[in-house]
XYZ file of N, CA and C in Angstrom:
723
model
N 8.523 -33.070 -37.234
C 7.686 -33.216 -36.277
C 8.481 -32.241 -34.681
N 9.244 -32.814 -34.831
C 9.939 -32.313 -33.117
C 10.669 -30.802 -33.372
N 10.569 -29.598 -34.535
C 10.436 -28.606 -34.904
C 9.329 -27.700 -34.745
N 8.215 -28.599 -35.986
C 6.767 -27.872 -35.273
C 6.404 -27.600 -34.420
N 6.462 -28.883 -33.037
C 6.089 -29.185 -31.388
C 7.254 -27.169 -30.822
N 8.535 -27.318 -31.096
C 9.445 -26.383 -30.410
C 9.260 -24.838 -31.299
N 7.995 -25.044 -32.496
C 8.553 -23.499 -33.178
C 6.549 -23.479 -32.152
N 5.678 -24.295 -31.740
C 4.446 -23.785 -31.434
C 4.643 -23.644 -29.919
N 5.713 -24.171 -28.708
C 6.175 -23.399 -27.845
C 6.496 -21.929 -27.745
N 7.212 -20.977 -28.597
C 7.817 -20.670 -28.340
C 6.871 -19.904 -29.248
N 5.616 -19.829 -29.584
C 5.566 -19.125 -30.595
C 4.122 -18.796 -28.748
N 3.697 -19.560 -28.257
C 3.005 -19.716 -27.139
C 3.287 -18.686 -25.918
N 5.042 -18.915 -25.762
C 5.877 -17.843 -25.088
C 5.812 -16.688 -25.555
N 6.081 -16.739 -26.418
C 6.070 -15.244 -26.818
C 4.386 -14.053 -26.588
N 2.983 -15.387 -27.222
C 2.179 -14.742 -26.233
C 1.367 -14.411 -25.596
N 2.306 -14.976 -24.228
C 1.554 -15.092 -22.858
C 2.641 -13.840 -22.679
N 3.656 -13.159 -23.143
C 5.204 -12.816 -22.849
C 3.907 -11.237 -23.128
N 3.415 -10.998 -24.527
C 2.745 -10.471 -25.051
C 1.500 -9.807 -24.047
N 0.416 -10.214 -23.685
C -0.804 -10.483 -23.078
C 0.103 -10.060 -21.355
N 1.436 -10.495 -20.904
C 1.941 -9.456 -19.492
C 2.303 -8.693 -19.411
N 2.740 -8.194 -20.510
C 3.676 -6.302 -21.038
C 2.037 -6.151 -20.454
N 1.184 -5.926 -21.160
C 0.060 -5.269 -21.686
C -0.750 -4.919 -19.854
N -0.658 -5.460 -18.819
C -1.202 -6.002 -17.400
C 0.588 -5.443 -16.963
N 1.195 -5.698 -16.922
C 2.813 -5.189 -15.883
C 2.564 -4.451 -15.075
N 2.253 -3.093 -15.897
C 2.173 -1.800 -14.915
C 0.605 -2.274 -14.412
N -0.522 -2.563 -14.277
C -2.053 -2.353 -14.527
C -2.007 -1.689 -12.349
N -0.803 -2.062 -11.862
C -0.623 -1.932 -10.202
C -0.682 -0.561 -9.921
N 0.271 0.152 -11.065
C 0.741 1.501 -10.957
C 0.162 2.283 -11.687
N -1.461 2.334 -11.988
C -2.304 2.900 -12.936
C -2.932 3.613 -12.363
N -2.748 4.754 -12.539
C -3.282 5.797 -11.567
C -4.597 6.552 -12.422
N -5.142 6.109 -12.577
C -6.517 6.069 -13.935
C -7.319 5.168 -12.761
N -7.085 4.095 -12.211
C -8.126 3.003 -11.393
C -7.672 3.585 -9.810
N -7.167 4.870 -9.882
C -8.104 5.324 -8.766
C -9.454 6.789 -8.757
N -9.854 6.062 -7.796
C -11.295 6.990 -8.267
C -10.939 8.598 -7.734
N -11.552 9.792 -7.959
C -11.568 10.679 -7.125
C -13.119 11.222 -6.657
N -12.497 11.477 -5.222
C -13.885 11.773 -3.982
C -13.595 12.935 -4.430
N -15.255 13.280 -4.234
C -15.676 15.275 -3.207
C -15.129 14.750 -1.686
N -13.713 16.809 -1.965
C -13.044 16.623 -0.734
C -12.736 17.605 -0.448
N -11.680 18.175 0.046
C -11.183 19.566 0.477
C -9.571 19.204 0.623
N -8.577 20.658 0.579
C -7.635 20.119 1.048
C -6.617 21.744 1.329
N -6.338 21.645 3.018
C -5.542 22.469 3.618
C -3.919 22.647 3.474
N -3.954 23.968 2.063
C -2.142 23.887 1.925
C -1.856 24.054 3.350
N 0.016 24.336 2.968
C 0.433 24.147 3.938
C 0.313 26.420 3.680
N 0.312 26.795 3.305
C 0.184 27.975 3.291
C -1.186 28.671 4.196
N -1.986 27.922 4.223
C -3.710 27.806 4.912
C -4.542 28.330 3.987
N -4.163 28.016 2.492
C -5.593 28.619 1.522
C -6.181 26.953 2.096
N -7.612 27.130 1.689
C -8.477 26.403 1.870
C -8.903 25.497 0.688
N -8.618 24.037 -0.705
C -9.314 24.356 -1.858
C -10.525 23.062 -1.479
N -11.238 23.447 -1.950
C -12.583 22.506 -2.146
C -12.900 21.671 -3.791
N -13.298 20.884 -3.729
C -13.219 19.952 -5.613
C -13.382 18.839 -5.665
N -12.821 18.372 -6.409
C -12.352 16.270 -6.499
C -11.295 16.353 -5.716
N -11.027 15.375 -5.227
C -9.461 15.140 -4.494
C -9.078 13.566 -4.704
N -7.634 13.357 -4.883
C -7.773 11.665 -5.697
C -6.005 11.663 -5.024
N -5.953 10.564 -4.021
C -4.469 10.794 -3.646
C -4.077 9.144 -4.109
N -2.652 9.402 -4.274
C -2.163 8.137 -5.131
C -1.001 7.704 -4.419
N -1.711 6.386 -3.232
C -0.575 6.252 -2.524
C 0.456 5.812 -3.141
N 0.853 5.228 -4.333
C 1.638 3.891 -5.005
C 3.283 5.075 -5.438
N 2.107 6.233 -5.935
C 3.658 7.319 -5.437
C 3.969 8.680 -4.512
N 2.645 8.835 -4.268
C 2.544 9.585 -2.967
C 2.322 11.586 -3.248
N 1.120 11.006 -3.815
C 0.868 12.181 -4.598
C -0.575 12.779 -4.370
N -1.081 13.925 -4.212
C -2.175 14.495 -3.798
C -2.845 15.441 -4.987
N -3.985 15.138 -6.038
C -4.040 15.214 -6.520
C -6.155 15.826 -6.669
N -5.537 17.495 -7.548
C -6.987 18.260 -7.320
C -7.741 18.865 -8.975
N -8.969 18.859 -8.571
C -9.755 19.502 -9.759
C -11.038 20.032 -9.298
N -10.948 20.760 -9.712
C -12.493 21.705 -9.810
C -12.284 22.570 -11.096
N -13.454 22.581 -11.446
C -13.579 23.097 -13.390
C -12.759 22.557 -14.004
N -12.155 23.892 -14.345
C -10.777 23.243 -15.560
C -9.104 24.043 -14.791
N -9.670 23.496 -13.364
C -8.533 24.420 -12.024
C -7.873 22.846 -11.782
N -6.134 22.483 -12.152
C -6.303 21.182 -11.699
C -4.130 21.138 -10.778
N -4.612 20.752 -10.134
C -3.137 20.674 -9.771
C -2.254 19.304 -8.732
N -0.953 18.822 -8.339
C -0.498 17.820 -7.861
C 0.543 18.361 -6.360
N 0.390 17.714 -5.407
C 0.671 18.392 -4.778
C 1.763 17.302 -4.217
N 2.804 17.379 -3.092
C 3.210 16.623 -2.173
C 2.930 16.775 -0.672
N 4.096 15.868 0.067
C 3.073 16.519 1.461
C 4.046 17.717 2.078
N 4.490 18.121 1.118
C 6.012 19.526 1.989
C 4.550 20.556 1.518
N 3.350 20.957 -0.113
C 3.163 21.516 0.531
C 1.683 21.662 1.018
N 1.195 20.626 1.661
C -0.004 19.797 2.190
C -0.108 20.424 3.217
N -0.748 20.796 4.307
C -1.601 20.339 6.067
C -1.771 19.162 6.464
N -3.386 19.538 5.167
C -4.001 18.225 5.681
C -4.630 17.729 4.541
N -5.522 17.523 4.360
C -6.787 17.244 2.687
C -8.227 16.004 3.697
N -9.078 16.159 3.134
C -9.741 15.070 3.382
C -10.462 14.389 2.200
N -10.805 13.460 1.520
C -12.403 13.378 0.843
C -13.090 11.954 0.938
N -14.175 12.273 0.676
C -14.974 10.945 0.384
C -14.401 9.450 -0.737
N -13.923 8.419 0.062
C -13.770 7.228 -0.203
C -15.056 6.690 -1.173
N -15.146 6.554 -1.847
C -16.682 5.609 -3.074
C -16.657 4.129 -1.981
N -15.350 3.618 -2.879
C -14.959 2.369 -2.742
C -14.890 1.860 -1.593
N -14.406 2.182 -0.378
C -14.768 2.190 0.622
C -15.836 2.562 1.428
N -16.443 3.628 1.178
C -17.808 4.318 1.127
C -17.337 4.848 2.927
N -16.174 5.761 3.173
C -16.618 6.064 4.508
C -15.245 7.712 4.209
N -15.292 8.475 4.673
C -14.421 10.082 4.669
C -12.987 9.534 4.775
N -12.332 9.955 4.640
C -10.311 9.770 4.700
C -10.138 11.245 5.310
N -8.987 11.236 6.164
C -8.058 11.910 6.390
C -7.177 12.281 6.393
N -6.072 12.814 6.342
C -4.705 13.108 5.790
C -4.113 14.108 6.666
N -3.028 13.881 7.638
C -1.764 14.894 8.110
C -1.100 14.890 7.230
N -0.362 15.977 6.958
C 1.131 15.991 6.647
C 1.889 16.252 7.763
N 2.642 15.306 8.200
C 3.318 15.242 9.592
C 5.043 15.134 9.503
N 6.239 15.395 10.514
C 7.254 15.334 9.779
C 7.372 14.352 10.136
N 8.249 13.089 9.720
C 9.030 11.966 10.293
C 10.295 11.544 9.764
N 10.706 10.576 10.946
C 12.638 10.681 10.176
C 12.225 9.980 9.041
N 13.099 9.833 7.745
C 13.434 9.319 6.372
C 14.493 8.409 6.873
N 13.934 7.061 7.414
C 15.396 5.905 7.650
C 16.065 6.165 6.384
N 16.012 5.952 5.345
C 16.557 5.921 4.020
C 17.532 7.022 4.009
N 17.359 8.423 3.929
C 18.135 9.304 4.392
C 18.874 9.630 5.048
N 18.249 9.110 6.572
C 17.924 10.364 7.272
C 18.434 11.288 8.383
N 17.091 12.077 7.849
C 16.685 13.132 7.850
C 15.371 13.080 8.694
N 14.843 14.385 8.466
C 13.362 14.474 9.533
C 12.293 15.304 8.323
N 11.810 14.734 7.218
C 10.631 15.481 6.539
C 9.522 14.768 6.766
N 8.456 15.835 5.563
C 7.391 16.132 5.846
C 6.113 14.476 4.322
N 5.450 13.402 5.834
C 4.903 12.030 5.086
C 3.766 12.574 5.035
N 2.657 12.121 4.034
C 1.295 11.636 4.744
C 0.763 10.838 5.236
N 0.297 10.859 6.560
C -0.776 10.014 7.522
C -2.305 10.319 7.185
N -2.972 8.995 6.520
C -4.035 9.111 7.266
C -4.650 8.462 8.832
N -5.767 9.282 9.723
C -6.263 8.929 11.055
C -7.012 7.974 10.870
N -6.837 6.869 11.312
C -7.405 5.123 11.207
C -8.527 5.806 12.482
N -8.033 6.144 13.547
C -9.505 6.369 14.519
C -8.412 7.445 15.088
N -9.242 8.302 15.645
C -9.046 9.869 16.799
C -9.454 9.524 18.364
N -8.561 9.395 18.924
C -9.555 9.433 20.023
C -8.446 10.503 21.078
N -9.752 11.386 21.973
C -9.194 12.741 22.795
C -7.861 12.581 22.952
N -7.086 12.226 23.530
C -4.951 12.347 23.529
C -4.658 11.533 22.864
N -5.015 10.970 21.732
C -4.118 10.046 20.898
C -4.737 10.119 19.621
N -3.919 9.459 18.717
C -4.223 8.735 17.945
C -4.140 8.022 17.191
N -4.513 6.640 16.473
C -3.653 5.779 15.948
C -3.915 6.248 14.236
N -2.831 6.357 13.346
C -2.687 7.270 11.711
C -1.837 6.133 11.066
N -1.915 5.764 9.965
C -1.038 4.641 9.132
C -0.184 5.467 8.642
N 0.639 5.083 7.745
C 1.930 6.236 6.586
C 1.735 5.259 5.288
N 1.542 5.095 4.218
C 1.958 3.875 3.179
C 3.266 5.176 2.612
N 4.027 3.633 2.445
C 5.114 4.030 1.558
C 5.380 3.925 -0.126
N 6.097 4.726 -0.989
C 5.853 4.784 -2.282
C 6.260 3.366 -2.825
N 5.918 2.818 -3.968
C 6.042 1.170 -4.010
C 7.236 1.352 -4.777
N 8.151 0.134 -4.193
C 9.333 -0.526 -5.159
C 9.252 -1.260 -5.606
N 10.391 -1.072 -7.205
C 9.361 -1.808 -8.040
C 11.732 -2.978 -8.179
N 11.065 -3.572 -8.421
C 12.573 -4.596 -8.896
C 12.224 -5.439 -9.810
N 12.662 -6.105 -11.216
C 13.045 -6.550 -12.017
C 14.195 -7.665 -11.889
N 13.297 -8.869 -12.969
C 14.544 -9.949 -12.645
C 14.097 -10.549 -14.132
N 15.558 -10.433 -15.381
C 15.080 -10.795 -16.271
C 15.887 -12.014 -16.455
N 15.416 -13.642 -17.324
C 16.063 -14.557 -17.192
C 15.560 -15.046 -18.808
N 16.980 -16.137 -19.776
C 16.566 -16.577 -20.533
C 16.237 -18.471 -21.134
N 15.201 -18.530 -20.630
C 15.083 -20.180 -20.371
C 15.853 -21.108 -21.442
N 16.406 -22.014 -21.541
C 16.838 -23.023 -22.415
C 16.396 -24.399 -21.913
N 17.409 -25.568 -22.251
C 17.145 -26.604 -22.169
C 17.969 -27.260 -23.467
N 18.775 -28.618 -22.402
C 19.562 -29.504 -23.257
C 18.957 -30.680 -24.034
N 19.518 -30.821 -25.674
C 18.724 -31.679 -26.070
C 19.303 -32.769 -26.281
N 19.044 -33.377 -26.894
C 18.704 -35.201 -26.419
C 20.603 -35.265 -27.225
N 20.702 -35.003 -28.255
C 22.704 -34.612 -28.117
C 23.458 -33.762 -27.362
N 22.874 -33.663 -26.230
C 23.695 -32.880 -25.757
C 24.312 -31.126 -25.252
N 23.764 -30.717 -26.877
C 23.185 -29.297 -27.075
C 22.606 -28.580 -26.191
N 23.051 -27.602 -25.959
C 22.367 -26.807 -25.152
C 21.250 -25.633 -26.182
N 19.743 -25.658 -26.187
C 19.141 -25.325 -26.715
C 18.452 -23.548 -25.992
N 18.448 -22.591 -27.471
C 17.778 -21.471 -26.167
C 16.909 -20.954 -26.622
N 15.777 -20.781 -26.136
C 14.272 -20.617 -26.479
C 14.625 -19.168 -27.504
N 15.720 -18.738 -27.268
C 15.522 -16.933 -27.544
C 14.494 -15.919 -27.237
N 13.880 -15.833 -25.776
C 12.625 -15.594 -25.366
C 13.660 -15.620 -23.851
N 13.187 -13.664 -23.293
C 13.833 -13.537 -22.291
C 12.170 -13.458 -21.385
N 12.090 -14.314 -19.480
C 11.217 -14.100 -18.970
C 11.518 -12.754 -18.077
N 10.516 -11.969 -17.677
C 11.210 -11.037 -17.054
C 10.152 -11.015 -15.683
N 10.515 -10.636 -14.328
C 9.590 -11.282 -13.310
C 9.367 -9.745 -12.934
N 8.842 -8.908 -12.525
C 8.844 -8.122 -11.996
C 8.291 -7.836 -10.680
N 8.638 -7.285 -9.190
C 8.503 -7.689 -7.852
C 8.004 -6.527 -7.464
N 6.567 -6.153 -7.219
C 5.663 -4.615 -6.911
C 5.564 -4.605 -5.609
N 6.445 -4.041 -4.391
C 6.631 -3.996 -3.314
C 6.138 -3.044 -2.662
N 5.278 -2.988 -1.318
C 4.016 -1.172 -0.810
C 4.348 -1.870 1.061
N 5.231 -1.490 1.804
C 4.771 -1.191 2.646
C 4.094 0.045 3.723
N 3.098 -0.841 4.333
C 2.298 0.389 5.096
C 2.781 0.019 6.534
N 2.667 1.125 7.533
C 2.424 1.015 8.718
C 1.829 1.779 9.405
N 1.320 0.652 11.137
C 1.119 2.012 11.966
C 0.937 2.152 12.581
N 0.767 3.405 13.573
C 1.556 4.513 14.348
C 0.641 4.842 15.456
N 1.424 4.758 16.184
C 0.302 5.798 17.767
C 0.919 6.695 17.494
N 0.193 7.927 17.390
C 0.221 9.142 17.293
C -0.113 10.558 19.313
N 0.854 10.918 19.973
C 0.876 11.006 20.913
C 0.309 12.459 21.389
N -0.135 12.434 22.535
C -0.218 14.036 22.845
C 0.812 15.345 22.500
N 2.640 14.619 22.897
C 3.496 15.253 22.681
C 4.284 15.392 21.020
N 3.394 14.782 20.161
C 3.601 14.516 18.971
C 4.421 13.021 18.681
N 4.694 12.329 19.827
C 6.123 11.479 19.405
C 4.426 10.141 18.425
N 5.715 9.150 17.646
C 4.823 9.010 16.128
C 6.116 7.608 16.925
N 4.752 6.633 17.261
C 4.950 5.358 17.870
C 4.658 3.849 16.837
N 5.748 3.438 16.134
C 5.807 1.752 15.193
C 4.268 1.046 15.743
N 3.472 0.149 15.381
C 2.936 -0.881 15.868
C 2.867 -1.985 15.283
N 2.595 -1.723 13.939
C 2.649 -2.721 12.906
C 2.651 -2.429 11.930
N 3.528 -3.496 10.739
C 3.949 -2.998 9.898
C 3.395 -4.201 8.497
N 3.136 -3.590 7.567
C 2.105 -4.514 6.578
C 2.549 -5.017 5.082
N 3.150 -5.605 4.625
C 3.491 -5.652 2.992
C 2.422 -6.179 2.302
N 3.007 -6.038 1.667
C 1.962 -5.985 0.232
C 2.955 -6.771 -0.845
N 3.004 -7.784 -1.300
C 3.894 -7.817 -2.209
C 3.229 -8.498 -3.687
N 3.326 -8.025 -5.125
C 2.905 -8.727 -6.650
C 3.626 -8.928 -7.206
N 4.085 -10.351 -6.975
C 5.529 -10.692 -8.778
C 4.008 -10.830 -9.862
N 4.317 -9.771 -10.497
C 4.253 -10.022 -11.992
C 5.185 -11.310 -13.254
N 4.715 -12.412 -13.804
C 5.436 -13.219 -14.083
C 5.331 -13.039 -15.496
N 5.884 -13.836 -16.570
C 4.647 -13.876 -17.978
C 3.680 -15.015 -17.473
N 3.375 -15.897 -17.257
C 2.650 -16.811 -16.671
C 1.926 -16.459 -15.720
N 2.215 -15.897 -15.021
C 1.167 -15.646 -14.163
C 1.314 -14.296 -12.414
N 0.467 -14.609 -12.371
C 0.764 -13.026 -11.605
C 0.424 -13.690 -9.790
N 1.104 -12.865 -8.937
C 0.986 -14.075 -7.347
C 0.919 -12.826 -6.468
N 0.162 -12.347 -5.765
C -0.089 -11.507 -4.671
C -0.141 -12.050 -3.293
N 1.820 -11.654 -2.530
C 1.517 -12.489 -1.147
C 1.223 -10.833 0.202
N 0.909 -11.107 1.015
C 0.520 -10.181 2.344
C 1.046 -10.800 3.380
N 1.715 -10.052 4.419
C 2.456 -10.334 5.370
C 2.212 -9.503 6.099
N 2.200 -9.622 7.616
C 2.282 -8.502 8.492
C 3.662 -8.873 9.743
N 3.125 -7.971 10.287
C 4.653 -7.774 11.547
C 4.277 -7.040 12.552
N 4.526 -7.542 13.914
C 3.796 -6.659 15.042
C 5.484 -6.052 15.326
N 5.141 -4.286 15.449
C 6.307 -3.967 15.523
C 6.925 -3.743 17.468
N 5.797 -3.591 17.881
C 5.306 -3.276 19.517
C 4.348 -3.435 19.704
N 4.247 -4.809 20.610
C 2.300 -4.559 20.943
C 2.537 -4.463 22.305
N 3.313 -3.548 22.864
C 3.244 -3.766 24.747
C 3.227 -2.163 24.292
N 3.126 -1.398 23.001
C 2.741 0.386 22.716
C 0.830 0.291 23.267
N 0.416 -1.070 23.044
C -1.142 -0.810 23.575
C -1.281 -0.330 25.003
N -0.472 -0.800 26.052
C -0.485 -1.185 27.318
C -0.364 0.275 27.339
N 0.707 1.295 26.550
C 0.921 2.827 27.277
C -0.386 3.462 26.061
N -1.785 3.335 25.545
C -2.764 4.158 25.512
C -4.073 3.595 25.469
N -3.721 2.483 26.073
C -5.252 1.229 27.014
C -5.153 1.063 28.410
N -6.377 1.559 29.145
C -6.350 1.087 30.499
C -6.367 -0.592 29.964
N -6.683 -1.777 31.076
C -5.849 -2.926 31.226
C -7.268 -3.887 30.929
N -8.619 -2.590 31.581
C -9.979 -2.984 30.760
C -10.304 -2.807 29.605
N -9.824 -1.662 29.116
C -9.812 -1.508 27.160
C -8.953 -2.558 27.227
N -7.721 -2.955 27.728
C -7.875 -3.918 26.328
C -8.003 -5.209 26.107
N -8.816 -5.574 27.721
C -9.334 -6.890 27.884
C -10.659 -7.038 27.100
N -11.370 -5.474 26.670
C -12.679 -5.196 25.967
C -12.473 -6.008 24.322
N -11.235 -5.312 24.600
C -10.689 -5.096 23.350
C -10.380 -6.966 22.181
N -9.609 -7.213 23.415
C -9.445 -8.782 22.972
C -10.652 -9.709 22.882
N -12.184 -9.070 24.133
C -12.874 -10.345 23.132
C -13.661 -9.659 22.775
N -14.544 -8.479 21.976
C -14.434 -8.515 21.155
C -13.845 -8.554 19.167
N -12.804 -9.011 19.993
C -12.029 -9.699 18.511
C -12.275 -10.728 18.339
N -12.105 -11.713 19.647
C -12.034 -12.943 19.412
C -13.982 -13.552 19.427
N -15.216 -13.050 20.283
C -16.109 -12.563 19.068
C -16.777 -12.828 18.146
N -15.365 -11.767 17.159
C -15.681 -11.389 16.477
C -15.285 -11.988 15.060
N -13.706 -13.125 15.403
C -13.200 -13.530 14.858
C -11.982 -12.070 13.951
N -11.533 -11.751 14.808
C -10.631 -10.721 14.144
C -8.971 -10.505 14.760
N -8.388 -10.159 13.713
C -7.195 -10.021 14.448
C -6.520 -8.949 14.351
N -5.415 -9.137 15.114
C -4.609 -7.619 15.460
C -3.831 -7.111 14.442
N -3.341 -8.329 13.937
C -1.872 -8.120 12.718
C -2.858 -7.839 11.450
N -4.251 -7.778 11.306
C -5.007 -7.189 9.918
C -5.178 -6.066 9.987
N -4.954 -5.503 9.119
C -5.395 -3.466 8.923
C -6.776 -3.290 9.779
N -7.545 -4.266 8.341
C -8.673 -3.630 8.507
C -9.343 -3.802 9.895
N -9.226 -5.706 10.425
C -9.415 -6.206 11.455
C -9.075 -4.875 13.165
N -8.229 -4.730 12.970
C -7.820 -3.354 14.265
C -8.410 -2.818 14.008
N -9.328 -1.994 12.615
C -9.714 -0.468 12.835
C -11.214 -0.734 13.475
N -11.557 -2.387 13.449
C -13.154 -2.509 13.391
C -12.723 -2.779 14.806
N -12.017 -3.228 15.511
C -11.853 -3.476 16.878
C -11.666 -2.366 17.727
N -10.607 -1.289 16.969
C -10.895 -0.192 17.911
C -11.991 1.093 17.729
N -12.685 0.169 16.753
C -14.684 1.132 16.477
C -14.872 0.194 17.336
N -14.821 -0.524 18.171
C -15.396 -1.243 19.423
C -15.063 -1.097 20.590
N -14.591 -0.248 20.669
C -14.554 0.267 22.328
C -15.376 1.285 22.813
């Protein structure tokens, strides 16, 4: 009977691992990203109109118009926009030079305009996903002291993506304000999602807003139970000015 139980455990583990393999990279599936009607302004000055899709997991913009299709990175595009059906709003992006801290050089990145004011703008940059993988082989000691291995390996994949909100000044200064980190941990038995936020420079608000405007933002956030550390809430706070 003991061996029948062990075999049933092995079958259960294998079944769950197979199911996990099927959904393991669902987070990165580009087919889940919807197309939206929009336009692209190439770095050459040429404008393209048609269906646009932005894959922020890898930082690539796709374009389709009839039988024509192309994919572009931030070096090839000056700006693009499209209507996001899921969010029910127009989204506008620009390609801006910014320091790549990992490479130690400046290069273009896609920034989304969250709110455009007369003398400055609040923008957002989403970094490509980072993937790490860890494999373990579970086992247990039997009653006779012999270590028994199931012979099945468990793989945990961690998908991490970081988004940073900045303030863009008149002279082109890009100053960080808030960092948002989202992690999806894909295990054999279950998935887990973690969201964190970190205020990078709270004083940047004082540089771009007056005391009266900041107080208005505080009153609006308290009245509507909004948090400055949550992106969706912060956008609503800015819209309340």
